[in-house]
């Protein structure tokens, strides 16, 4: 995936505001302190670019980073990011030895423990692990009735010096629907699991349960650390609340330019299958993005913005392009006019509008924007190399310590 500095020239672009990322981190810190914030930057930071987002989040006071895969964590470490970092989804082929060498914390649901202990033995370096309890999501995590046994196995390896249990965590299932009772049950089970670990003599650095919706609605789920993904990108996890209601700023603007614009007669069929026919003589704009760029093929019914006005997507979305109907024979735009598919503010649709048109959630809309769309950034800090010698690491970590 290419990431370039902002320039005026683009055919297709996902423009990421790192200032929005920083503002969103500060907002979560305000809402959740004294708990700390883990910036979840898996899946290339939900399509926003893992490295620039991770750096911006740390600058704004996030103290942890989280990813699904060890391979994602290693990319961050290879780029010189040394913040506490957790990876939680593994297979027996995952490179636990590399995670240990790179100082990446490893989430453990059960079977991984022996693999990690063996890798630690081989590396002659203890692993740092977080034990995951399944409090009700029914996905990853240790079933409650196997929890005591897992604690015992972990403690035995810890006594051998092969690992250190630094955390206990779990994941919420329905926090985006705050009225549902299951979150209460999950919090209760989590408290019990933490108590069991501590009663067994484990000294935990971090207990963590809440994702974005949990952090926003359940102070009793904050514990020591909240794991923030969607909210970091300025998107709302709730059906009935917009980002602005939550004091969050969408970070991504997906934009392109008019590739063609032409007058057509009434009853002009549009795109494969000719499922759309013009109702009157009108003007059609050709948008040079399609499902190869991650625009959902199913999203006819969505809108785009051109010069602050919204127009309907009509006909099938194809691999590389789709069409919008200006619904006027007199309208028209020159090739090159900017088209915004989604972005912050009221002038354009947002990612949630595209999600509704596609029968999916805003998480998927931003994450699926493909590598064919160059990412560009505003608000980028100077490269670490530009920091004067001697002021290096201290100067870089100072803002995260001093931030309000
Ligand atoms: C993806 C993920 C998160 C982040 O969830 P959001 O709803 O995007 O904040 C947190 N924890 C785990 C375990 C995850 O997989």
PDB file of N, CA and C and ligand atoms in Angstrom, residues 40 42 46 88 132 139 171 211-213 227-230 363, ligand 1:
ATOM      1  N   UNK A  40      -6.232   0.352  18.503  1.00  0.00           N
ATOM      2  CA  UNK A  40      -6.306  -0.895  17.742  1.00  0.00           C
ATOM      3  C   UNK A  40      -6.056  -0.571  16.270  1.00  0.00           C
ATOM      4  N   UNK A  42      -5.135  -2.963  13.862  1.00  0.00           N
ATOM      5  CA  UNK A  42      -5.181  -4.159  12.996  1.00  0.00           C
ATOM      6  C   UNK A  42      -5.752  -3.784  11.627  1.00  0.00           C
ATOM      7  N   UNK A  46      -7.684  -0.308  10.094  1.00  0.00           N
ATOM      8  CA  UNK A  46      -9.020  -0.264   9.476  1.00  0.00           C
ATOM      9  C   UNK A  46      -8.955   0.472   8.127  1.00  0.00           C
ATOM     10  N   UNK A  88      -3.462 -10.866  19.269  1.00  0.00           N
ATOM     11  CA  UNK A  88      -4.330 -11.811  19.992  1.00  0.00           C
ATOM     12  C   UNK A  88      -4.921 -12.953  19.176  1.00  0.00           C
ATOM     13  N   UNK A 132      -6.806 -14.703  27.843  1.00  0.00           N
ATOM     14  CA  UNK A 132      -8.123 -14.257  27.386  1.00  0.00           C
ATOM     15  C   UNK A 132      -9.208 -15.209  27.853  1.00  0.00           C
ATOM     16  N   UNK A 139     -16.395 -16.644  20.813  1.00  0.00           N
ATOM     17  CA  UNK A 139     -15.464 -16.649  19.694  1.00  0.00           C
ATOM     18  C   UNK A 139     -14.142 -17.168  20.237  1.00  0.00           C
ATOM     19  N   UNK A 171     -13.600  -9.844  25.462  1.00  0.00           N
ATOM     20  CA  UNK A 171     -14.145  -8.977  24.399  1.00  0.00           C
ATOM     21  C   UNK A 171     -15.669  -8.992  24.487  1.00  0.00           C
ATOM     22  N   UNK A 211     -14.211  -2.402  24.095  1.00  0.00           N
ATOM     23  CA  UNK A 211     -13.917  -1.879  22.762  1.00  0.00           C
ATOM     24  C   UNK A 211     -14.530  -0.481  22.672  1.00  0.00           C
ATOM     25  N   UNK A 212     -14.652   0.070  21.455  1.00  0.00           N
ATOM     26  CA  UNK A 212     -15.182   1.435  21.309  1.00  0.00           C
ATOM     27  C   UNK A 212     -16.558   1.601  21.965  1.00  0.00           C
ATOM     28  N   UNK A 213     -17.566   0.804  21.603  1.00  0.00           N
ATOM     29  CA  UNK A 213     -18.878   1.054  22.215  1.00  0.00           C
ATOM     30  C   UNK A 213     -18.887   0.806  23.716  1.00  0.00           C
ATOM     31  N   UNK A 227      -9.647  -0.830  24.598  1.00  0.00           N
ATOM     32  CA  UNK A 227      -9.103  -1.133  23.274  1.00  0.00           C
ATOM     33  C   UNK A 227      -9.975  -0.442  22.224  1.00  0.00           C
ATOM     34  N   UNK A 228      -9.439   0.647  21.634  1.00  0.00           N
ATOM     35  CA  UNK A 228     -10.254   1.494  20.770  1.00  0.00           C
ATOM     36  C   UNK A 228      -9.852   1.315  19.307  1.00  0.00           C
ATOM     37  N   UNK A 229     -10.770   0.813  18.512  1.00  0.00           N
ATOM     38  CA  UNK A 229     -10.578   0.713  17.065  1.00  0.00           C
ATOM     39  C   UNK A 229     -11.439   1.753  16.358  1.00  0.00           C
ATOM     40  N   UNK A 230     -12.680   1.412  16.110  1.00  0.00           N
ATOM     41  CA  UNK A 230     -13.565   2.249  15.291  1.00  0.00           C
ATOM     42  C   UNK A 230     -13.568   3.718  15.701  1.00  0.00           C
ATOM     43  N   UNK A 363     -17.485  -0.108   9.861  1.00  0.00           N
ATOM     44  CA  UNK A 363     -16.194  -0.797  10.028  1.00  0.00           C
ATOM     45  C   UNK A 363     -15.722  -1.366   8.678  1.00  0.00           C
TER      46      UNK A 363
HETATM   47  C1  LIG B   1     -11.078  -5.259  16.753  1.00  0.00           C
HETATM   48  C2  LIG B   1     -11.003  -5.422  18.211  1.00  0.00           C
HETATM   49  C3  LIG B   1     -11.170  -4.318  19.067  1.00  0.00           C
HETATM   50  C4  LIG B   1     -11.589  -2.949  18.584  1.00  0.00           C
HETATM   51  O1  LIG B   1     -12.996  -2.902  18.474  1.00  0.00           O
HETATM   52  P1  LIG B   1     -13.739  -1.546  18.080  1.00  0.00           P
HETATM   53  O2  LIG B   1     -15.182  -1.850  18.199  1.00  0.00           O
HETATM   54  O3  LIG B   1     -13.338  -1.252  16.676  1.00  0.00           O
HETATM   55  O4  LIG B   1     -13.278  -0.504  19.023  1.00  0.00           O
HETATM   56  C5  LIG B   1     -10.955  -4.501  20.414  1.00  0.00           C
HETATM   57  N1  LIG B   1     -10.627  -5.729  20.918  1.00  0.00           N
HETATM   58  C6  LIG B   1     -10.495  -6.804  20.128  1.00  0.00           C
HETATM   59  C7  LIG B   1     -10.152  -8.118  20.751  1.00  0.00           C
HETATM   60  C8  LIG B   1     -10.700  -6.707  18.758  1.00  0.00           C
HETATM   61  O5  LIG B   1     -10.587  -7.791  17.985  1.00  0.00           O
END
